[in-house]
PDB file of C-alpha atoms and ligand atoms in Angstrom:
ATOM      1  CA  MET J   1     194.736-175.785  83.453  1.00 94.00           C
ATOM      2  CA  LEU J   2     194.312-176.534  79.684  1.00 97.00           C
ATOM      3  CA  ASN J   3     194.548-173.517  77.388  1.00 98.00           C
ATOM      4  CA  VAL J   4     191.961-173.976  74.733  1.00 98.00           C
ATOM      5  CA  VAL J   5     191.809-171.988  71.415  1.00 98.00           C
ATOM      6  CA  VAL J   6     188.606-172.387  69.456  1.00 98.00           C
ATOM      7  CA  LEU J   7     188.576-172.001  65.702  1.00 98.00           C
ATOM      8  CA  VAL J   8     185.213-170.981  64.117  1.00 98.00           C
ATOM      9  CA  SER J   9     183.744-169.869  60.784  1.00 97.00           C
ATOM     10  CA  GLY J  10     179.945-169.270  61.364  1.00 94.00           C
ATOM     11  CA  GLY J  11     177.222-169.233  63.907  1.00 96.00           C
ATOM     12  CA  GLY J  12     179.274-170.732  66.808  1.00 98.00           C
ATOM     13  CA  THR J  13     176.685-172.920  68.491  1.00 98.00           C
ATOM     14  CA  ASN J  14     179.333-175.409  69.292  1.00 98.00           C
ATOM     15  CA  LEU J  15     181.531-172.502  70.739  1.00 98.00           C
ATOM     16  CA  GLN J  16     178.605-171.629  72.860  1.00 98.00           C
ATOM     17  CA  ALA J  17     178.299-175.132  74.159  1.00 98.00           C
ATOM     18  CA  ILE J  18     181.985-175.125  75.100  1.00 98.00           C
ATOM     19  CA  ILE J  19     181.618-171.648  76.825  1.00 98.00           C
ATOM     20  CA  ASP J  20     178.563-172.787  78.778  1.00 98.00           C
ATOM     21  CA  ALA J  21     180.285-176.025  79.815  1.00 98.00           C
ATOM     22  CA  VAL J  22     183.237-174.155  81.115  1.00 98.00           C
ATOM     23  CA  GLU J  23     181.192-171.645  82.934  1.00 97.00           C
ATOM     24  CA  SER J  24     178.889-174.300  84.517  1.00 98.00           C
ATOM     25  CA  GLY J  25     181.776-176.544  85.515  1.00 97.00           C
ATOM     26  CA  VAL J  26     180.823-179.389  83.136  1.00 97.00           C
ATOM     27  CA  ILE J  27     184.291-178.894  81.716  1.00 98.00           C
ATOM     28  CA  THR J  28     187.019-178.633  84.385  1.00 98.00           C
ATOM     29  CA  ASN J  29     190.734-177.792  84.217  1.00 98.00           C
ATOM     30  CA  ALA J  30     190.292-175.748  80.997  1.00 98.00           C
ATOM     31  CA  LYS J  31     189.907-172.179  80.037  1.00 98.00           C
ATOM     32  CA  ILE J  32     189.251-170.655  76.592  1.00 98.00           C
ATOM     33  CA  ALA J  33     192.338-168.561  75.792  1.00 97.00           C
ATOM     34  CA  GLY J  34     190.809-167.223  72.442  1.00 98.00           C
ATOM     35  CA  VAL J  35     188.721-167.565  69.426  1.00 98.00           C
ATOM     36  CA  ILE J  36     189.903-167.286  65.826  1.00 98.00           C
ATOM     37  CA  SER J  37     187.527-166.891  62.918  1.00 98.00           C
ATOM     38  CA  ASN J  38     188.329-166.655  59.165  1.00 97.00           C
ATOM     39  CA  ASN J  39     185.140-164.729  58.763  1.00 96.00           C
ATOM     40  CA  LYS J  40     184.837-161.300  60.398  1.00 95.00           C
ATOM     41  CA  ASN J  41     181.046-161.524  60.322  1.00 95.00           C
ATOM     42  CA  ALA J  42     180.918-164.916  62.217  1.00 97.00           C
ATOM     43  CA  TYR J  43     178.272-164.625  65.047  1.00 98.00           C
ATOM     44  CA  ALA J  44     180.741-166.803  66.908  1.00 98.00           C
ATOM     45  CA  LEU J  45     182.953-163.783  67.380  1.00 98.00           C
ATOM     46  CA  GLU J  46     180.112-161.997  69.201  1.00 98.00           C
ATOM     47  CA  ARG J  47     179.484-164.904  71.337  1.00 98.00           C
ATOM     48  CA  ALA J  48     183.166-164.790  72.424  1.00 98.00           C
ATOM     49  CA  GLN J  49     183.056-161.041  73.131  1.00 97.00           C
ATOM     50  CA  LYS J  50     179.812-161.431  75.165  1.00 98.00           C
ATOM     51  CA  HIS J  51     181.786-163.792  77.544  1.00 98.00           C
ATOM     52  CA  GLY J  52     184.899-161.588  77.707  1.00 97.00           C
ATOM     53  CA  ILE J  53     186.914-164.040  75.466  1.00 98.00           C
ATOM     54  CA  ARG J  54     189.576-162.639  73.149  1.00 97.00           C
ATOM     55  CA  GLY J  55     188.485-162.975  69.495  1.00 97.00           C
ATOM     56  CA  LEU J  56     190.321-162.310  66.292  1.00 97.00           C
ATOM     57  CA  CYS J  57     189.774-162.635  62.542  1.00 98.00           C
ATOM     58  CA  ILE J  58     192.306-163.950  60.081  1.00 97.00           C
ATOM     59  CA  SER J  59     191.170-164.760  56.532  1.00 97.00           C
ATOM     60  CA  PRO J  60     192.950-166.229  53.589  1.00 96.00           C
ATOM     61  CA  LYS J  61     191.303-163.626  51.469  1.00 94.00           C
ATOM     62  CA  GLU J  62     193.560-161.000  53.032  1.00 95.00           C
ATOM     63  CA  TYR J  63     196.771-162.677  51.931  1.00 97.00           C
ATOM     64  CA  ALA J  64     198.413-162.824  48.530  1.00 96.00           C
ATOM     65  CA  SER J  65     198.965-166.579  48.821  1.00 96.00           C
ATOM     66  CA  ARG J  66     197.759-169.599  50.902  1.00 96.00           C
ATOM     67  CA  GLU J  67     201.527-169.950  52.153  1.00 96.00           C
ATOM     68  CA  GLU J  68     201.511-166.528  53.526  1.00 97.00           C
ATOM     69  CA  PHE J  69     198.188-167.039  55.220  1.00 97.00           C
ATOM     70  CA  ASN J  70     199.283-170.253  56.722  1.00 97.00           C
ATOM     71  CA  GLU J  71     202.339-168.714  58.271  1.00 97.00           C
ATOM     72  CA  LYS J  72     200.491-165.811  59.778  1.00 97.00           C
ATOM     73  CA  PHE J  73     197.698-168.094  60.990  1.00 98.00           C
ATOM     74  CA  LEU J  74     200.166-170.426  62.749  1.00 97.00           C
ATOM     75  CA  GLU J  75     201.744-167.379  64.270  1.00 97.00           C
ATOM     76  CA  GLU J  76     198.532-166.016  65.720  1.00 97.00           C
ATOM     77  CA  VAL J  77     197.567-169.473  67.091  1.00 98.00           C
ATOM     78  CA  GLU J  78     201.056-169.797  68.784  1.00 97.00           C
ATOM     79  CA  LYS J  79     200.635-166.479  70.353  1.00 97.00           C
ATOM     80  CA  MET J  80     197.562-167.786  72.339  1.00 97.00           C
ATOM     81  CA  ASN J  81     199.835-170.614  73.555  1.00 97.00           C
ATOM     82  CA  PRO J  82     197.140-173.367  73.152  1.00 98.00           C
ATOM     83  CA  ASP J  83     197.452-176.815  74.781  1.00 98.00           C
ATOM     84  CA  LEU J  84     194.381-177.791  72.752  1.00 98.00           C
ATOM     85  CA  ILE J  85     192.964-176.373  69.515  1.00 98.00           C
ATOM     86  CA  VAL J  86     189.252-177.084  68.900  1.00 98.00           C
ATOM     87  CA  LEU J  87     187.761-176.724  65.325  1.00 98.00           C
ATOM     88  CA  ALA J  88     184.181-175.827  66.102  1.00 98.00           C
ATOM     89  CA  GLY J  89     182.613-175.523  62.537  1.00 97.00           C
ATOM     90  CA  PHE J  90     185.910-174.285  61.158  1.00 97.00           C
ATOM     91  CA  LEU J  91     185.896-174.494  57.360  1.00 93.00           C
ATOM     92  CA  VAL J  92     189.573-173.582  56.534  1.00 95.00           C
ATOM     93  CA  VAL J  93     192.102-176.404  55.868  1.00 95.00           C
ATOM     94  CA  ILE J  94     194.507-176.654  58.738  1.00 97.00           C
ATOM     95  CA  PRO J  95     198.041-175.857  57.501  1.00 96.00           C
ATOM     96  CA  PRO J  96     200.336-179.086  57.551  1.00 96.00           C
ATOM     97  CA  ALA J  97     202.821-177.217  59.696  1.00 97.00           C
ATOM     98  CA  MET J  98     200.023-176.571  62.402  1.00 98.00           C
ATOM     99  CA  ILE J  99     199.105-180.321  62.346  1.00 98.00           C
ATOM    100  CA  GLU J 100     202.719-181.295  62.773  1.00 97.00           C
ATOM    101  CA  ARG J 101     203.309-178.670  65.653  1.00 97.00           C
ATOM    102  CA  TYR J 102     200.107-179.684  67.422  1.00 98.00           C
ATOM    103  CA  ARG J 103     200.010-183.446  66.800  1.00 96.00           C
ATOM    104  CA  ASN J 104     197.079-185.017  68.827  1.00 97.00           C
ATOM    105  CA  ARG J 105     196.334-181.532  70.205  1.00 98.00           C
ATOM    106  CA  ILE J 106     193.796-180.480  67.639  1.00 98.00           C
ATOM    107  CA  ILE J 107     190.319-181.856  67.614  1.00 98.00           C
ATOM    108  CA  ASN J 108     187.319-181.337  65.304  1.00 98.00           C
ATOM    109  CA  ILE J 109     183.550-181.801  65.517  1.00 98.00           C
ATOM    110  CA  HIS J 110     182.054-183.422  62.421  1.00 98.00           C
ATOM    111  CA  PRO J 111     178.266-183.807  61.984  1.00 98.00           C
ATOM    112  CA  SER J 112     178.107-187.445  61.000  1.00 98.00           C
ATOM    113  CA  LEU J 113     179.151-190.867  62.241  1.00 98.00           C
ATOM    114  CA  ILE J 114     182.620-191.111  60.630  1.00 98.00           C
ATOM    115  CA  PRO J 115     183.517-192.925  58.288  1.00 98.00           C
ATOM    116  CA  SER J 116     180.016-192.141  56.865  1.00 98.00           C
ATOM    117  CA  PHE J 117     179.351-188.786  55.167  1.00 98.00           C
ATOM    118  CA  CYS J 118     182.836-187.308  55.735  1.00 98.00           C
ATOM    119  CA  GLY J 119     185.778-186.132  53.660  1.00 97.00           C
ATOM    120  CA  THR J 120     186.155-183.552  51.088  1.00 95.00           C
ATOM    121  CA  GLY J 121     182.991-181.664  50.353  1.00 95.00           C
ATOM    122  CA  PHE J 122     181.056-182.984  53.460  1.00 97.00           C
ATOM    123  CA  TYR J 123     180.494-180.123  55.715  1.00 96.00           C
ATOM    124  CA  GLY J 124     177.639-178.370  57.296  1.00 96.00           C
ATOM    125  CA  LEU J 125     174.224-178.834  55.807  1.00 97.00           C
ATOM    126  CA  LYS J 126     175.703-180.938  52.907  1.00 98.00           C
ATOM    127  CA  VAL J 127     176.323-183.708  55.415  1.00 98.00           C
ATOM    128  CA  HIS J 128     172.652-183.964  56.349  1.00 98.00           C
ATOM    129  CA  GLU J 129     171.437-183.544  52.685  1.00 98.00           C
ATOM    130  CA  ALA J 130     173.607-186.531  51.716  1.00 98.00           C
ATOM    131  CA  ALA J 131     172.346-188.565  54.775  1.00 98.00           C
ATOM    132  CA  LEU J 132     168.781-187.929  53.776  1.00 98.00           C
ATOM    133  CA  ALA J 133     169.360-188.608  50.110  1.00 98.00           C
ATOM    134  CA  ARG J 134     170.761-191.993  51.135  1.00 98.00           C
ATOM    135  CA  GLY J 135     167.906-192.731  53.340  1.00 98.00           C
ATOM    136  CA  VAL J 136     170.018-193.701  56.421  1.00 98.00           C
ATOM    137  CA  LYS J 137     167.895-194.121  59.597  1.00 98.00           C
ATOM    138  CA  VAL J 138     170.725-193.272  62.096  1.00 98.00           C
ATOM    139  CA  VAL J 139     173.115-190.364  61.879  1.00 98.00           C
ATOM    140  CA  GLY J 140     175.145-188.635  64.494  1.00 98.00           C
ATOM    141  CA  ALA J 141     178.390-186.722  65.296  1.00 98.00           C
ATOM    142  CA  THR J 142     182.059-187.474  65.805  1.00 98.00           C
ATOM    143  CA  VAL J 143     184.838-185.725  67.712  1.00 98.00           C
ATOM    144  CA  HIS J 144     188.209-186.747  66.395  1.00 98.00           C
ATOM    145  CA  PHE J 145     191.863-185.686  66.507  1.00 98.00           C
ATOM    146  CA  VAL J 146     192.947-183.943  63.188  1.00 98.00           C
ATOM    147  CA  ASP J 147     195.656-185.466  61.129  1.00 97.00           C
ATOM    148  CA  GLU J 148     196.733-184.598  57.499  1.00 96.00           C
ATOM    149  CA  GLY J 149     193.639-186.224  55.977  1.00 96.00           C
ATOM    150  CA  THR J 150     190.167-184.881  55.881  1.00 96.00           C
ATOM    151  CA  ASP J 151     188.127-186.460  58.771  1.00 97.00           C
ATOM    152  CA  THR J 152     190.555-189.258  59.001  1.00 97.00           C
ATOM    153  CA  GLY J 153     192.265-188.853  62.435  1.00 98.00           C
ATOM    154  CA  PRO J 154     191.632-190.951  65.556  1.00 98.00           C
ATOM    155  CA  ILE J 155     188.048-190.893  66.814  1.00 98.00           C
ATOM    156  CA  ILE J 156     187.492-189.711  70.349  1.00 98.00           C
ATOM    157  CA  LEU J 157     183.744-189.799  70.795  1.00 98.00           C
ATOM    158  CA  GLN J 158     180.716-190.494  68.773  1.00 98.00           C
ATOM    159  CA  LYS J 159     176.967-190.230  69.330  1.00 98.00           C
ATOM    160  CA  ALA J 160     173.993-191.492  67.307  1.00 98.00           C
ATOM    161  CA  VAL J 161     170.898-189.595  66.556  1.00 98.00           C
ATOM    162  CA  GLU J 162     167.670-191.110  64.889  1.00 98.00           C
ATOM    163  CA  VAL J 163     166.424-189.775  61.608  1.00 98.00           C
ATOM    164  CA  GLN J 164     162.656-189.062  61.735  1.00 98.00           C
ATOM    165  CA  GLN J 165     160.091-189.323  59.016  1.00 97.00           C
ATOM    166  CA  GLY J 166     159.838-186.051  57.140  1.00 97.00           C
ATOM    167  CA  ASP J 167     163.113-184.512  58.332  1.00 98.00           C
ATOM    168  CA  THR J 168     164.584-181.691  56.240  1.00 98.00           C
ATOM    169  CA  PRO J 169     168.330-181.174  56.305  1.00 98.00           C
ATOM    170  CA  GLU J 170     167.899-178.138  58.648  1.00 98.00           C
ATOM    171  CA  VAL J 171     165.732-180.149  60.960  1.00 98.00           C
ATOM    172  CA  LEU J 172     168.150-183.165  61.065  1.00 98.00           C
ATOM    173  CA  GLN J 173     171.153-180.703  61.468  1.00 98.00           C
ATOM    174  CA  ARG J 174     169.494-179.101  64.401  1.00 98.00           C
ATOM    175  CA  ARG J 175     168.704-182.408  66.100  1.00 98.00           C
ATOM    176  CA  VAL J 176     172.275-183.623  65.526  1.00 98.00           C
ATOM    177  CA  MET J 177     173.581-180.518  67.104  1.00 98.00           C
ATOM    178  CA  GLU J 178     171.295-180.686  70.218  1.00 98.00           C
ATOM    179  CA  GLN J 179     171.503-184.382  70.789  1.00 98.00           C
ATOM    180  CA  ALA J 180     175.117-185.071  69.764  1.00 98.00           C
ATOM    181  CA  GLU J 181     177.503-182.154  68.935  1.00 98.00           C
ATOM    182  CA  TRP J 182     176.807-179.792  71.828  1.00 98.00           C
ATOM    183  CA  LYS J 183     177.244-182.748  74.211  1.00 98.00           C
ATOM    184  CA  ILE J 184     180.221-184.760  72.986  1.00 98.00           C
ATOM    185  CA  LEU J 185     182.422-181.780  71.981  1.00 98.00           C
ATOM    186  CA  PRO J 186     182.393-180.366  75.641  1.00 98.00           C
ATOM    187  CA  GLN J 187     182.749-183.989  76.881  1.00 98.00           C
ATOM    188  CA  ALA J 188     185.729-184.634  74.743  1.00 98.00           C
ATOM    189  CA  ILE J 189     187.532-181.329  75.910  1.00 98.00           C
ATOM    190  CA  ASN J 190     186.767-182.287  79.570  1.00 98.00           C
ATOM    191  CA  LEU J 191     188.303-185.693  79.054  1.00 98.00           C
ATOM    192  CA  ILE J 192     191.385-184.222  77.487  1.00 98.00           C
ATOM    193  CA  ALA J 193     191.580-181.567  80.158  1.00 98.00           C
ATOM    194  CA  ASN J 194     191.631-184.145  82.866  1.00 98.00           C
ATOM    195  CA  GLY J 195     194.384-186.375  81.182  1.00 98.00           C
ATOM    196  CA  LYS J 196     191.832-189.160  80.267  1.00 98.00           C
ATOM    197  CA  VAL J 197     192.675-189.375  76.653  1.00 98.00           C
ATOM    198  CA  THR J 198     195.731-191.082  74.973  1.00 98.00           C
ATOM    199  CA  VAL J 199     196.454-192.100  71.445  1.00 97.00           C
ATOM    200  CA  GLU J 200     198.081-195.365  70.652  1.00 96.00           C
ATOM    201  CA  ASN J 201     198.708-196.794  67.178  1.00 95.00           C
ATOM    202  CA  GLY J 202     196.240-194.355  65.664  1.00 94.00           C
ATOM    203  CA  LYS J 203     193.415-195.253  68.183  1.00 98.00           C
ATOM    204  CA  VAL J 204     192.179-193.425  71.077  1.00 98.00           C
ATOM    205  CA  ASN J 205     191.975-194.878  74.680  1.00 98.00           C
ATOM    206  CA  ILE J 206     189.764-193.326  77.245  1.00 98.00           C
ATOM    207  CA  ALA J 207     190.677-193.902  80.925  1.00 97.00           C
ATOM    208  CA  GLU J 208     187.907-194.758  83.415  1.00 88.00           C
TER     209      GLU J 208
HETATM  210  C1  GAR M 301     178.450-177.905  63.031  1.00 91.42           C
HETATM  211  O1  GAR M 301     177.382-178.716  62.598  1.00 91.42           O
HETATM  212  C2  GAR M 301     179.777-178.723  62.753  1.00 91.42           C
HETATM  213  O2  GAR M 301     179.682-180.061  63.135  1.00 91.42           O
HETATM  214  C3  GAR M 301     180.013-178.524  61.330  1.00 91.42           C
HETATM  215  O3  GAR M 301     179.675-177.008  61.043  1.00 91.42           O
HETATM  216  C4  GAR M 301     178.630-176.720  62.012  1.00 91.42           C
HETATM  217  C5  GAR M 301     179.044-175.499  62.598  1.00 91.42           C
HETATM  218  O4  GAR M 301     177.935-174.942  63.485  1.00 91.42           O
HETATM  219  N1  GAR M 301     181.290-178.783  61.009  1.00 91.42           N
HETATM  220  C6  GAR M 301     181.601-179.390  59.763  1.00 91.42           C
HETATM  221  O5  GAR M 301     180.879-179.768  58.978  1.00 91.42           O
HETATM  222  C7  GAR M 301     183.127-179.684  59.719  1.00 91.42           C
HETATM  223  N2  GAR M 301     183.484-180.597  58.642  1.00 91.42           N
HETATM  224  P1  GAR M 301     178.286-173.899  64.569  1.00 91.42           P
HETATM  225  O6  GAR M 301     179.062-172.744  64.007  1.00 91.42           O
HETATM  226  O7  GAR M 301     176.887-173.383  65.034  1.00 91.42           O
HETATM  227  O8  GAR M 301     179.105-174.613  65.610  1.00 91.42           O
END
């Protein structure tokens, strides 16, 4: 049984998609061991509570230095004993020691088709604003392993979504979530939980 820890910062709709997928059996061989937020007001924490999942908040703002926070953060994650760490809209930079410790065991959902509209400064609504400003006709989402770069790790799954005439960033964001993020994130977790995903030379192989 894969022990999954989910890291969140905001609304937690991706967390909800994971919870629903575990409860309905779309994800097998996995359980959510806990949810960690850097923001005590994150609605994601309420979602966890409603489903009897342990939630805790740890914020860089409560520590004198980033080093101190990073150390405490890693400690809290380790206590939950994760086999897989899922970044579901988590907006804090992952400490290098955590990446090292959980190499190829941390995944992130990003709301674009990487390598478009990703990297430093591209998160949340900003991604969709940039896509509309560029006038692309197809957008989407990506699930990838987390390495030392920003959105540079091995890609696990991607799903494309069409831009429609008159889209606002908010409308596009919602469509990308509904049609791509809430599907491929649970799907990636299920593949990992069932031993289907391997990484070789920086690329992901998915077994049949
Ligand atoms: C999601 O769209 C996720 O892809 C994005 O933040 C949103 C969180 O929503 N993540 C990033 O931009 C990471 N670079 P949620 O809290 O409702 O899941």
